[in-house]
Coordinates of C-alpha atoms and ligand atoms in Angstrom, one line a residue:
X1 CA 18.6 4.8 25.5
X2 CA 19.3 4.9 21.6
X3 CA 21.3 1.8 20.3
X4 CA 23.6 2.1 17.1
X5 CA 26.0 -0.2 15.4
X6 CA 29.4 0.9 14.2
X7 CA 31.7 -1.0 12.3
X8 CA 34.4 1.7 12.3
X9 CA 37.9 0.6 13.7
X10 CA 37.8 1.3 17.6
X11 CA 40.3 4.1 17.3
X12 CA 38.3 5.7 14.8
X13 CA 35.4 6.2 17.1
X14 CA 34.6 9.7 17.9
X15 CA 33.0 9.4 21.4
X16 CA 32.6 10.5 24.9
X17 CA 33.9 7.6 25.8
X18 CA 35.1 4.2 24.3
X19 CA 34.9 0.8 26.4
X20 CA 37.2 -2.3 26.6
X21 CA 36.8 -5.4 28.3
X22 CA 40.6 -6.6 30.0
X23 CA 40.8 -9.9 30.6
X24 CA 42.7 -11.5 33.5
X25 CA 45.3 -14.2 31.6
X26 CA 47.5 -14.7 34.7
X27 CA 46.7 -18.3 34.5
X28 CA 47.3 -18.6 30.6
X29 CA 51.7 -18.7 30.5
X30 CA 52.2 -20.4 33.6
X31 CA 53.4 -23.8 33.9
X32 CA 52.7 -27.1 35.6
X33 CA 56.5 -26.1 36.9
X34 CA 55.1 -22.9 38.2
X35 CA 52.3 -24.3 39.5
X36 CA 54.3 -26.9 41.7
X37 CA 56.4 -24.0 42.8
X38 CA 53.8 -22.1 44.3
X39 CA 52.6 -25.5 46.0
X40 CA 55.9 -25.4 47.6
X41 CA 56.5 -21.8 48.7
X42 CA 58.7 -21.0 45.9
X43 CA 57.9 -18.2 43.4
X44 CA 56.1 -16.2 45.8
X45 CA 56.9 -13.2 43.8
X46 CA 55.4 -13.8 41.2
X47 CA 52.2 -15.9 41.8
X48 CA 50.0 -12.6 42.0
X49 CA 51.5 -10.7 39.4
X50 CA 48.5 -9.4 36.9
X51 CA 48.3 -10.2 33.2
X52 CA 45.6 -8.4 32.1
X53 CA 44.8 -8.6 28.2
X54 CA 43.1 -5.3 26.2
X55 CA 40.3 -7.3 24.0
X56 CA 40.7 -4.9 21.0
X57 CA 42.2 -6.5 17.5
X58 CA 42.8 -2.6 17.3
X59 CA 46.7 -1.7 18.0
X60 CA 45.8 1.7 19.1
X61 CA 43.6 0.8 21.6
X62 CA 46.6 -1.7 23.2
X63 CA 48.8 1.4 22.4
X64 CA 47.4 3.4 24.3
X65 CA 46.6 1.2 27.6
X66 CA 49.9 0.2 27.3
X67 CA 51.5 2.6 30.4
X68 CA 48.1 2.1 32.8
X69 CA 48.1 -1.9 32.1
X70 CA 52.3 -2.5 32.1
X71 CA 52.7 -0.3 35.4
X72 CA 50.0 -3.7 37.0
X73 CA 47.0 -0.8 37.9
X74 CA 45.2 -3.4 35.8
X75 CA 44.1 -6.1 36.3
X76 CA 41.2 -7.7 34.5
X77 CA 39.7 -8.7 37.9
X78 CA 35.7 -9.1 37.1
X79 CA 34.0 -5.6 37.2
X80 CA 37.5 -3.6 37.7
X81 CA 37.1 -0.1 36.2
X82 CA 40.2 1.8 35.1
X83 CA 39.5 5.4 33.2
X84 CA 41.9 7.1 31.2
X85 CA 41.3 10.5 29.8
X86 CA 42.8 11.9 26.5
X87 CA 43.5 8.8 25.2
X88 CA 46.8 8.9 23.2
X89 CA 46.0 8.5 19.2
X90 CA 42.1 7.4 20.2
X91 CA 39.3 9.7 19.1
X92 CA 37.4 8.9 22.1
X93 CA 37.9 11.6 25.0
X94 CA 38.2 8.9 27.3
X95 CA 38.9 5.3 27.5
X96 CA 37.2 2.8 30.0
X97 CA 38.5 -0.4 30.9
X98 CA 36.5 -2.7 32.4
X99 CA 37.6 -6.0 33.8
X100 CA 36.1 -9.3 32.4
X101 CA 37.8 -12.3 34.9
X102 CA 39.8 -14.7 33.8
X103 CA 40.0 -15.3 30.4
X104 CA 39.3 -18.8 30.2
X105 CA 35.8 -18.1 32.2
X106 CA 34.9 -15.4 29.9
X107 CA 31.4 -15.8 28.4
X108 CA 28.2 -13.6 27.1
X109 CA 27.2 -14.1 30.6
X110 CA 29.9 -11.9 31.9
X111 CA 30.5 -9.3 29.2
X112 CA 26.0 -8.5 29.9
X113 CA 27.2 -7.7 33.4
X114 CA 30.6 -5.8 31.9
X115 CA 28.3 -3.5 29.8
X116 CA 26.3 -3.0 32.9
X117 CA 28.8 -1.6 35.0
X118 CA 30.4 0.7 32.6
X119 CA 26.7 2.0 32.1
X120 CA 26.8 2.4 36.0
X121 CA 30.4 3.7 36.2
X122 CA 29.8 6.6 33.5
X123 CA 26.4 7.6 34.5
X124 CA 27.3 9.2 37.7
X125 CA 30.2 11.3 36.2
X126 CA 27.5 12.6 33.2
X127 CA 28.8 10.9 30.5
X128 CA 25.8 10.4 28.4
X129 CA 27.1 8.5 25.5
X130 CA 29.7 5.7 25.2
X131 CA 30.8 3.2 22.6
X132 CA 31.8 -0.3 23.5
X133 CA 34.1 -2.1 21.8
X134 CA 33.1 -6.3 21.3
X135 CA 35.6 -8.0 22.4
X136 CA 37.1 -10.3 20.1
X137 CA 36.8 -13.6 21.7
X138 CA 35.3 -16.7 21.3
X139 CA 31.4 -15.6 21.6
X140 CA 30.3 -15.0 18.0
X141 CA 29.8 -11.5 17.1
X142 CA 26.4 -11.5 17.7
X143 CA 26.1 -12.9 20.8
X144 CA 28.4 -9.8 21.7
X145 CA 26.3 -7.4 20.6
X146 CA 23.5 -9.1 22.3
X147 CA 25.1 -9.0 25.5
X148 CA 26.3 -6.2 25.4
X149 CA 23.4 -4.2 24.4
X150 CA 20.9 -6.2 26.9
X151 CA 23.2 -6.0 29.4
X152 CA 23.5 -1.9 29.3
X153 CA 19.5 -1.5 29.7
X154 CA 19.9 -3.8 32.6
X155 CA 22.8 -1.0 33.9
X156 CA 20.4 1.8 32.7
X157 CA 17.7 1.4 35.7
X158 CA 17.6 3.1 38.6
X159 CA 15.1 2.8 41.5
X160 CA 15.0 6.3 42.8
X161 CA 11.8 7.2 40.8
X162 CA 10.5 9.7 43.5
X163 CA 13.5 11.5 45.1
X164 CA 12.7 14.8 44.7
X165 CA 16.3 15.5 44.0
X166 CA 16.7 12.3 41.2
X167 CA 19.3 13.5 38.8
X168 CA 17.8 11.7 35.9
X169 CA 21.3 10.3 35.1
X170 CA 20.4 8.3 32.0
X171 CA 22.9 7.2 29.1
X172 CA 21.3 8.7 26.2
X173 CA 22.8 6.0 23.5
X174 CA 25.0 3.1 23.6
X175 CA 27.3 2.1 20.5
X176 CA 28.3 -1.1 20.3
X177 CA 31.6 -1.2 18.3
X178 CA 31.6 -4.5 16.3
X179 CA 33.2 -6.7 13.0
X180 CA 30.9 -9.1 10.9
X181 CA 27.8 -9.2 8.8
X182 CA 26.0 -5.6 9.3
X183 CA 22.4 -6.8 8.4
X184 CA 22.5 -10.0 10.7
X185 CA 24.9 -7.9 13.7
X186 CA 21.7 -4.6 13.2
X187 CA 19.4 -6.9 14.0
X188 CA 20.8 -9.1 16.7
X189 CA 21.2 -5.1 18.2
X190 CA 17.9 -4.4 17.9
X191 CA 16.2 -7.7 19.2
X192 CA 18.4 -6.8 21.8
X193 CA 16.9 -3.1 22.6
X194 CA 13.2 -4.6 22.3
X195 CA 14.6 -7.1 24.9
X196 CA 16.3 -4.9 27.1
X197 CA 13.4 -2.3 27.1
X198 CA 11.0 -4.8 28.0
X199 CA 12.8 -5.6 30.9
X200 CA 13.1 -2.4 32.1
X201 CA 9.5 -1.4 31.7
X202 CA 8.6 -5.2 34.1
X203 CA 11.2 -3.1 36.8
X204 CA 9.3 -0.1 36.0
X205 CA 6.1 -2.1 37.3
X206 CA 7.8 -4.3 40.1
X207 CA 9.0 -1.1 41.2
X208 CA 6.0 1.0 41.6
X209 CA 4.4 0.8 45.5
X210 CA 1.1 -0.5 46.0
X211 CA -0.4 2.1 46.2
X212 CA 0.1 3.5 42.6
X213 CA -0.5 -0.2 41.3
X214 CA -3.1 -1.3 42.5
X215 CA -5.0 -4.6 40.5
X216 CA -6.7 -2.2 38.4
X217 CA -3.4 0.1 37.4
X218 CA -1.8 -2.8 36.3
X219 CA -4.4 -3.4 34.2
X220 CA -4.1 0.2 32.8
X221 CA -0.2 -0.6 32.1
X222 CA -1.2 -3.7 30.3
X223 CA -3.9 -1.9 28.0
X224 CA -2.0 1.0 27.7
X225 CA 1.2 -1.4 26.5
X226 CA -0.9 -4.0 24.7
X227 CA -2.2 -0.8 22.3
X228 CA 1.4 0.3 21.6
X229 CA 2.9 -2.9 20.4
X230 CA -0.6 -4.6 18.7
X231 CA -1.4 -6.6 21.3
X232 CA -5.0 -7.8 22.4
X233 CA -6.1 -7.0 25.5
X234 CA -8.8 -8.1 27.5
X235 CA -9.6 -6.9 31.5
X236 CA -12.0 -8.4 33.9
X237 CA -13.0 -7.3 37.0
X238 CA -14.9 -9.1 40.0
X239 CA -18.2 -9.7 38.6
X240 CA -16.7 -11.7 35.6
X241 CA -14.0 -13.4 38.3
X242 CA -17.1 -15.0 40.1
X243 CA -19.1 -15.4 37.5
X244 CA -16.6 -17.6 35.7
X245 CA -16.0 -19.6 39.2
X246 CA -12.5 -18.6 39.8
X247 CA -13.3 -19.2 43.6
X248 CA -9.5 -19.9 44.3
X249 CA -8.6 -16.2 42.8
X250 CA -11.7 -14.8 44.5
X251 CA -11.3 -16.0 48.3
X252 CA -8.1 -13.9 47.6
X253 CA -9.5 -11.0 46.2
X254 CA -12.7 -11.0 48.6
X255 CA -10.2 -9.4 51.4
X256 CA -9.4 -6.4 49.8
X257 CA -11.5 -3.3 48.8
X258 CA -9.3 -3.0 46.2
X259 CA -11.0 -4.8 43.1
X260 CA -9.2 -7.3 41.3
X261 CA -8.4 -8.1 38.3
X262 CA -7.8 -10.5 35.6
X263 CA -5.6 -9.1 32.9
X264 CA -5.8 -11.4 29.3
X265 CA -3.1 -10.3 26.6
X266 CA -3.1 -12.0 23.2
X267 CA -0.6 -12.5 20.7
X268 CA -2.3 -14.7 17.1
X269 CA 0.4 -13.5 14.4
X270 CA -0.6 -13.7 11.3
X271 CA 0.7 -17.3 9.5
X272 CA 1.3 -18.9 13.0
X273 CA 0.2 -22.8 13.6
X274 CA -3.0 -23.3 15.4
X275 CA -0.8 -25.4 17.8
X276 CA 1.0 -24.9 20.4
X277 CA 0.0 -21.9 22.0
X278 CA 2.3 -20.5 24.8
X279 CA 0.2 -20.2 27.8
X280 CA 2.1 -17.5 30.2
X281 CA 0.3 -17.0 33.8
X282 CA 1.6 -14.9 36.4
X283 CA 1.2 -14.0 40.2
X284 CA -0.2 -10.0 40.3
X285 CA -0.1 -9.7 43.8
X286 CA 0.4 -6.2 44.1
X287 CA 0.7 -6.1 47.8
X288 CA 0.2 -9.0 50.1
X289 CA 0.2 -8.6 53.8
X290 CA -0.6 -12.4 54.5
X291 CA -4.3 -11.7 55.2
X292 CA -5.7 -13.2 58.0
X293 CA -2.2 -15.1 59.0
X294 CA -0.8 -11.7 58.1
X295 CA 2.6 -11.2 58.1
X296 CA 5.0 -9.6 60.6
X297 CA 5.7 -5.9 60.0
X298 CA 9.6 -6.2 59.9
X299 CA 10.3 -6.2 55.8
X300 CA 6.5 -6.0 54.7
X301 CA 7.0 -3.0 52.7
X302 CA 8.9 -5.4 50.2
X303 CA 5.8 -7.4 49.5
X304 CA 4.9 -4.6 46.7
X305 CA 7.0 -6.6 44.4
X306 CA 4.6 -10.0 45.0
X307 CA 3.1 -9.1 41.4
X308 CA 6.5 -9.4 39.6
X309 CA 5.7 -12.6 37.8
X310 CA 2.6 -10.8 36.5
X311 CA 4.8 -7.8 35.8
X312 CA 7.4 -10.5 34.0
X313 CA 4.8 -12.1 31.4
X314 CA 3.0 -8.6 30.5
X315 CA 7.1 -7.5 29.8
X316 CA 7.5 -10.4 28.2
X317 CA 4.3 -10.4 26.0
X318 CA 6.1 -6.5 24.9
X319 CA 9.0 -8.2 23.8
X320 CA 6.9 -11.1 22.0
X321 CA 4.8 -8.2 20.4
X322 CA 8.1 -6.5 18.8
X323 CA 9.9 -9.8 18.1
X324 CA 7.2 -10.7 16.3
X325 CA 7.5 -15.0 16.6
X326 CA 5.3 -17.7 14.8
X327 CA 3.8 -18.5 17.5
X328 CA 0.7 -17.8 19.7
X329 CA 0.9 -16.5 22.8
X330 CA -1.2 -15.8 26.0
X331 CA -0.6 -14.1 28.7
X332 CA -2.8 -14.5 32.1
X333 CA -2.3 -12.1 34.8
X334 CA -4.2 -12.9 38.4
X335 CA -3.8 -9.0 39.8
X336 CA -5.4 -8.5 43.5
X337 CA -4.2 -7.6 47.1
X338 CA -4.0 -9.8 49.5
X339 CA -5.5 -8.1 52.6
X340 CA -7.1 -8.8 56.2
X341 CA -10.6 -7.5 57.0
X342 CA -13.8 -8.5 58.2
X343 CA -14.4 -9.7 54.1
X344 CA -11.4 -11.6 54.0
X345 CA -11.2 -15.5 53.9
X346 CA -9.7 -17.2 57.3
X347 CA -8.1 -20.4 57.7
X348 CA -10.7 -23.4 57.8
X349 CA -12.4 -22.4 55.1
X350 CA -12.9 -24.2 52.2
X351 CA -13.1 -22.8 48.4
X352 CA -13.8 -24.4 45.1
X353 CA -11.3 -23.5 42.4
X354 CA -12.4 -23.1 38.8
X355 CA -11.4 -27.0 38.0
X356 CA -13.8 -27.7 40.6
X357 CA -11.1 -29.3 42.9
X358 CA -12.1 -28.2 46.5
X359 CA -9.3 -26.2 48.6
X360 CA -8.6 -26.0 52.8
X361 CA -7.4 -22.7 52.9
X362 CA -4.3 -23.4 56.0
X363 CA -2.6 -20.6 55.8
X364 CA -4.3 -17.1 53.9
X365 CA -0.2 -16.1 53.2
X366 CA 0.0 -19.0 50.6
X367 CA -2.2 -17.1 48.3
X368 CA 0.0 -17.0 45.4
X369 CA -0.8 -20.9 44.3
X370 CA -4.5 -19.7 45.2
X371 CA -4.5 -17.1 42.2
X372 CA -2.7 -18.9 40.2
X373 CA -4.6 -22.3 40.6
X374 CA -7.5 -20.7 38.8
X375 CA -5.2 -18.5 36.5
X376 CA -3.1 -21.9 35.0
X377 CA -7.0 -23.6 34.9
X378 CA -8.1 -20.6 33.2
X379 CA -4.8 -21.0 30.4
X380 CA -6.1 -24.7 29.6
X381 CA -9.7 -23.8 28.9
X382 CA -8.1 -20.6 26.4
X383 CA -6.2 -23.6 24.6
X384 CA -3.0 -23.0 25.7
X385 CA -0.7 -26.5 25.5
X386 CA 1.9 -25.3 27.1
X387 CA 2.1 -22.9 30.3
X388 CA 4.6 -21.4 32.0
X389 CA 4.0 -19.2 35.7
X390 CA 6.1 -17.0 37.4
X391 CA 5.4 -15.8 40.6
X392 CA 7.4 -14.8 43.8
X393 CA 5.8 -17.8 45.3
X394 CA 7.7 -18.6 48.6
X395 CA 10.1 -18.0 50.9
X396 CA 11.6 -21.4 50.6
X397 CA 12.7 -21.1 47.4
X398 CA 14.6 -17.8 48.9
X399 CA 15.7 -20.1 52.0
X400 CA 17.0 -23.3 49.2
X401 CA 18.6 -21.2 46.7
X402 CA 19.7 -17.8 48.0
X403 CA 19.4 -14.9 45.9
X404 CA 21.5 -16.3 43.2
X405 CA 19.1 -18.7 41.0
X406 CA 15.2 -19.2 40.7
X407 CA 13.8 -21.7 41.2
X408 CA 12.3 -24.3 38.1
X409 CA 10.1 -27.1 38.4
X410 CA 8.1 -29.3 35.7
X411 CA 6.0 -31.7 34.5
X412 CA 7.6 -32.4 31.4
X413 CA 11.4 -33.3 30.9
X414 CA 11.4 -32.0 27.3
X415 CA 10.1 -28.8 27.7
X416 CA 12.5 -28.1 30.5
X417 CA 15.5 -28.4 28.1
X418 CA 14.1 -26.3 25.9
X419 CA 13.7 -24.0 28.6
X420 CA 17.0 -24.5 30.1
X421 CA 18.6 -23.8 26.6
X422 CA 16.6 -20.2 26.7
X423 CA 18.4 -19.6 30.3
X424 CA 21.6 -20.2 28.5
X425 CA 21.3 -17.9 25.9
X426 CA 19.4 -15.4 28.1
X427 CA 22.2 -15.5 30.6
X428 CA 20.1 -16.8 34.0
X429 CA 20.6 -18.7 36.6
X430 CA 17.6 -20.9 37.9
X431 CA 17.5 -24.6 39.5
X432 CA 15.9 -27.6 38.8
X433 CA 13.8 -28.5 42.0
X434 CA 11.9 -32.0 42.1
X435 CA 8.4 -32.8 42.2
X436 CA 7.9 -36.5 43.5
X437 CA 4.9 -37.4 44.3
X438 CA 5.6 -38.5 47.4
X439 CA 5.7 -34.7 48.0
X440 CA 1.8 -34.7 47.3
X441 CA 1.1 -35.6 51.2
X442 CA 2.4 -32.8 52.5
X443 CA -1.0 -31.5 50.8
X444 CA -3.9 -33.5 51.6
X445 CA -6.6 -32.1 53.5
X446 CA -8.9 -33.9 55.5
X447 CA -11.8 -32.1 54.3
X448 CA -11.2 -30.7 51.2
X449 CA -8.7 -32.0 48.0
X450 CA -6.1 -30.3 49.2
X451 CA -4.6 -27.9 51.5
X452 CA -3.1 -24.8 50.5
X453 CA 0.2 -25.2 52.4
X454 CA 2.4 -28.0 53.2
X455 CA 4.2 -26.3 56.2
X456 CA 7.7 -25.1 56.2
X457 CA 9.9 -28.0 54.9
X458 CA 10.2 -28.6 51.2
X459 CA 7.6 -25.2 51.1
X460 CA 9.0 -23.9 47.8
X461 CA 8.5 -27.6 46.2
X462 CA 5.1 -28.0 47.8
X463 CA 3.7 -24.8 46.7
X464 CA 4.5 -26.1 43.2
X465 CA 3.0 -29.6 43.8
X466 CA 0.0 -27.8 44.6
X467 CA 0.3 -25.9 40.9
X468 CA 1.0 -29.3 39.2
X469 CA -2.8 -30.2 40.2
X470 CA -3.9 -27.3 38.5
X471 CA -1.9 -27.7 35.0
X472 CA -2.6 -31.4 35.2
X473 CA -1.1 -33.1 32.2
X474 CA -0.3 -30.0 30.0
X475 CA 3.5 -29.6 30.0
X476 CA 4.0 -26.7 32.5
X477 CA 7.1 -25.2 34.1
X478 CA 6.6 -23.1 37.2
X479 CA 9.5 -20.3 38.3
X480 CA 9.6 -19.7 41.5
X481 CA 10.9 -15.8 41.6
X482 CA 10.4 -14.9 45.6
X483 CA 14.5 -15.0 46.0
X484 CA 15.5 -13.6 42.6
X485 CA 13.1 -10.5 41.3
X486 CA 14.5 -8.1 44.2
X487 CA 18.0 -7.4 44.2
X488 CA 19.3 -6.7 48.2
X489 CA 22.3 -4.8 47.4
X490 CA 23.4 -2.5 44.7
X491 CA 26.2 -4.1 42.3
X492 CA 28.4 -2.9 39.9
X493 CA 26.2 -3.9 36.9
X494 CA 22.2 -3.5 38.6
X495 CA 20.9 -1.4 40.7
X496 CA 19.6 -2.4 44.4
X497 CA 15.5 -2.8 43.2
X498 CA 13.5 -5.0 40.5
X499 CA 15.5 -7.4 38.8
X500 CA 13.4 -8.4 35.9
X501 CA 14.9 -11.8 36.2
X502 CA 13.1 -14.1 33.6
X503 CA 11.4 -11.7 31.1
X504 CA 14.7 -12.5 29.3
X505 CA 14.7 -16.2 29.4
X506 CA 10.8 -16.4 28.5
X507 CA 11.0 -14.2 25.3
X508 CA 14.0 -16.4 24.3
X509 CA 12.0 -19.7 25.0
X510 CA 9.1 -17.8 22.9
X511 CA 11.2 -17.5 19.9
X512 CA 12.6 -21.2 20.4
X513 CA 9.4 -22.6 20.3
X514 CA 8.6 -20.4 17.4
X515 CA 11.2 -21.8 15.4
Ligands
BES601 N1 4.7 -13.6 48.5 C1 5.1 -14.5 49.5 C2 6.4 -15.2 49.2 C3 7.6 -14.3 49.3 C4 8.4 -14.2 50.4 C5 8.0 -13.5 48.2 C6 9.5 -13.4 50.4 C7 9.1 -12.7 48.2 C8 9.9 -12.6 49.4 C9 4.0 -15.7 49.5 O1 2.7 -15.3 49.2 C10 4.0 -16.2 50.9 O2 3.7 -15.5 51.8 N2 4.4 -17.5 51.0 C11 4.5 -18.1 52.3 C12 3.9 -19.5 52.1 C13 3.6 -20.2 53.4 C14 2.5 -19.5 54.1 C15 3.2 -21.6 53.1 C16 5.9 -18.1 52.7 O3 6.8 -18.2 51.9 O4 6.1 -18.0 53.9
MN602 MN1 1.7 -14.6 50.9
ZN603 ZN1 2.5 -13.6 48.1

């Protein structure tokens, strides 16, 4: 999808299509009278009665909404499409409205999703350009084009990668129509492709079934990705897995006939402090039927998308790679299956992680933390002072937070506001979850250190307790994905599939601690 600015007057833009957030300002000329009326049963008429509001400074564009939005077909409700064709004095061929919610609410996190969902409402009547006009509210014009931009690659995926009948319905470019500085509103639109396309290709992955990416495909990805952008890019495979004592990673591994592997990208720009160097780990899991405890059969076929935190920090380390930051960045990836088989590890046994801290394996399903035990150890001996993971690490964090935010946890209150200021700007949602200590008995082991599982209660905050031993006292943040990188249900603004929730978040935390 090609990106282009335009700083033409809306009306002026020739296109198949022109776009227009309506807001809903019902609320905005009522009064407290009004108000108490509808308390009492008075005013009934009226209470429901639409206001929507065309967010164009352009006349034209109110001019020639004017019938559709007077006659109330319009209402500015969040993700309400309304298309006009022939637009009267517009050189668009058609004109889109899409609905923003009330006015009042209206923020970059709504207008990502608005762009979205006209991307999804035009693609399937093969419209395969559109322009979309920033609306001129509070948000500063580039946080406009931002959201707009990132928020049409978001609408731009679709799933369907092996229908044999897959129309290919693609938008082939995306205008944003926009007012303010040119050189500063170009580049906040293209930090917003790199962005957006870097997502995309971490759906592309996440997407793929296990059985065309395996460990060692992922690894191709990565290579293949790390030689297009500059990035280095180191692979290891089992031998160099036991040799370096990863024992936690390995009793994973050891299942599978699949080999593993352990995916290192590196990002040393030119100019950039020796310190801090961004240590980004993630789960590559790229299928995990439980092992030994294997899991039931009902819903297995979605544990292809275990390796999406490994399929977030290699998009993410693209993004970092075109972005270009001061700052140093690794990436660790911890790619295996987790399988059953007369190789595989059982419960009972005991392995030794890479820190040397010994490990009662409970429960062969909990071996996300197992992977990424040695993966965050592995970070710390690279030099990386701070780390980040993501991983779809439990069930529990699906079970405490629905599909709606991720789940956070740290180790170190300032690093997560800084991260938490990234979400902002990035437009996710993920919650703080605690990590007491009083948590840590839910993980002692009578033989061993610890256990790898803490049982069902508190299992999301556990499964990160058993991280924290493993990033010690480097300031860490773990995201717990399992609920968020798989969207359930189609919406108007993403496809059912791979979310790519965080890759967004992470780059913009990058470029924070860049600055
Ligand atoms: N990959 C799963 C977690 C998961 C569940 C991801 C649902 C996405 C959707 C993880 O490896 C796992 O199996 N966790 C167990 C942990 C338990 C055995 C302590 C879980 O959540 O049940
Ligand atoms: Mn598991
Ligand atoms: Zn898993």
């Amino acid at each position: 999808m090609k990106t282009y600015l335009s700083l033409s007057s809306p009306a002026e833009v020739e296109t198949e299509c022109l776009v227009v957030v309506a807001l809903d300002r019902t609320e905005k000329d009522r009064t407290e009278k009004d108000r108490s009326d509808d308390r009492n049963g008075k005013n009934r008429g009226d209470r429901d009665k639409p206001e929507a509001s065309i967010e164009a400074s352009d006349s034209a564009i109110r001019e020639a909404a004017r019938d559709i939005v007077g006659s109330g077909e319009v209402t500015g409700k969040i993700f309400e499409t309304t298309l006009l064709h022939h637009p009267a004095k517009l050189k668009a061929k058609r004109l889109l409205l899409v609905g923003g919610g009330r006015a009042k609410n209206f923020s970059a996190f709504e207008l990502r999703k608005m762009a979205g969902t006209a991307v999804r409402t035009l693609k399937p009547k093969g419209v395969r350009s559109f322009a979309f006009v920033a609306p001129s509210n509070g948000l500063s014009a580039e946080e406009r084009v931002r959201a707009i931009v990132e928020g049409a690659f978001v609408g731009d995926f679709d799933p369907d990668t092996y229908k044999s009948d897959r129309k290919d319905q693609r938008i082939d470019s995306v205008t944003v129509v926009a007012t303010g500085d040119q050189g500063r509103l170009q580049k906040a639109l293209e930090e917003a492709r790199i962005i957006g396309e870097s997502q995309n290709f971490t759906r592309e992955l996440v997407n793929e079934p296990s059985n065309r990416m395996t460990p060692t495909m992922l690894a191709e990805h990565a290579k293949k990705m790390a030689q297009e952008v500059g990035l280095k890019c180191e692979v290891f495979g089992a031998d160099k897995i036991k040799e370096m004592k990863m024992g936690a990673f390995w009793s994973v591994a050891q299942g599978s006939d699949e080999p593993p592997a352990l995916i290192v990208l590196r990002y040393e720009p030119a100019g950039a402090p020796e310190k801090p160097v961004l240590g980004l780990v993630g789960k590559g899991v790229t299928f995990d039927t439980g092992g030994i405890s294997i899991k039931p059969a009902d819903g297995m076929e979605k544990m292809k998308y275990d390796m999406a935190g490994g399929a977030t920090m290699i998009g993410v380390m693209r993004a970092i790679a075109l972005l270009k930051p001061k700052i140093k960045v690794t990436a660790i990836v911890c790619a295996t299956e987790n399988m059953p088989s007369g190789k595989a590890q059982k419960p009972g046994d005991v392995q030794i992680a890479m820190s040397g801290k010994s490990i009662e394996i409970i429960n062969t399903d909990a071996e996300g933390r197992l992977v990424l035990a040695d993966g965050l150890y592995y970070a710390r001996q690279l030099g990386c002072t701070h780390l980040v993971d993501a991983a779809t690490l439990t069930g529990a964090c699906g079970v405490a937070l629905g599909y709606v935010n991720a789940g956070v946890f740290a180790n170190d209150d300032q690093m997560y506001e800084r991260f938490n200021k990234a979400l902002g700007k990035a437009g996710e949602k993920m919650w703080r979850l605690p990590l007491d200590e009083e948590y840590k008995e839910s993980i002692r082991s009578n033989i061993a250190d610890i256990v790898n599982s803490g049982g069902r209660w508190g299992g999301a905050i556990t499964a990160a307790m058993f991280l924290k031993e493993f990033a010690e006292d480097t300031p860490w943040i773990h995201l717990d994905i399992a609920g968020t990188a798989w969207m359930e249900d189609n919406k108007a603004w993403i496809a059912k599939g791979p979310s790519g929730i965080a890759v967004r978040a992470l780059v913009e935390f990058a470029k924070d601690f860049a600055a």
